[in-house]
Amino acid sequence: MAGVGNSAAALIQGIEYYKDVKEEVRVPGLMHVNFGGYHVKAIKFVAAFEVNKEKIGGDLAEAIFMKPNCCAKFADVPRLGVTVLPGPILDGVAPHMKEPFQSYDEKETKPVSVAEALKEVDAEVLVNYLPVGSYEASRHYAQAALDAGCALVNCIPEFIVSDPKWARRFEEKGLPAAGDDIK
């Protein structure tokens, strides 16, 4: 998970909320309990990257409820055993938002190698939930997914998957890529 903001909070809570739903039951708020042979409970979080110094180092289940997040709480998420790691800031935080986002000080904290962190936990899919407008940062994470052998789900309107050059790079590695503002 790249970015632990409101959208990530809703996704993580949603997975917890729907994990025990029977496949034949139609539920509001979820289009498919089983999508392509995968039940919603099959989704497991193994890594998370963030720039908010208050979220870094904590468990992902706690980080999703930390300010400035304001997503409504609709599910109790147990500790996930996933420590939020410092990701690269790049253009993921506009200069005027560094204080409200409580971004870490780049002189004191060094970002992890996203590709190495993904490899270390055998991640299969990287979900990009960076802030809208994260052009460089989204491409950095897309490259890290390629380097780690991960599929990419790009949930923001940064055109990576629909860019023929990026699409070809994922195709050449035999890795799925979906999104560009996925709904």
PDB file of N, CA, C and O in Angstrom, residues 14 104 107:
ATOM      1  N   GLY A  14     -13.053  -1.756   4.889  1.00  0.00           N
ATOM      2  CA  GLY A  14     -13.998  -2.507   4.073  1.00  0.00           C
ATOM      3  C   GLY A  14     -13.656  -3.978   3.994  1.00  0.00           C
ATOM      4  O   GLY A  14     -14.529  -4.849   4.066  1.00  0.00           O
ATOM      5  N   TYR A 104       7.722  13.672   7.318  1.00  0.00           N
ATOM      6  CA  TYR A 104       8.976  13.487   8.034  1.00  0.00           C
ATOM      7  C   TYR A 104      10.036  14.419   7.475  1.00  0.00           C
ATOM      8  O   TYR A 104       9.957  14.894   6.352  1.00  0.00           O
ATOM      9  N   LYS A 107      16.066  15.105   6.319  1.00  0.00           N
ATOM     10  CA  LYS A 107      17.432  15.116   6.844  1.00  0.00           C
ATOM     11  C   LYS A 107      17.571  14.097   7.976  1.00  0.00           C
ATOM     12  O   LYS A 107      18.657  13.619   8.252  1.00  0.00           O
TER      13      LYS A 107
END
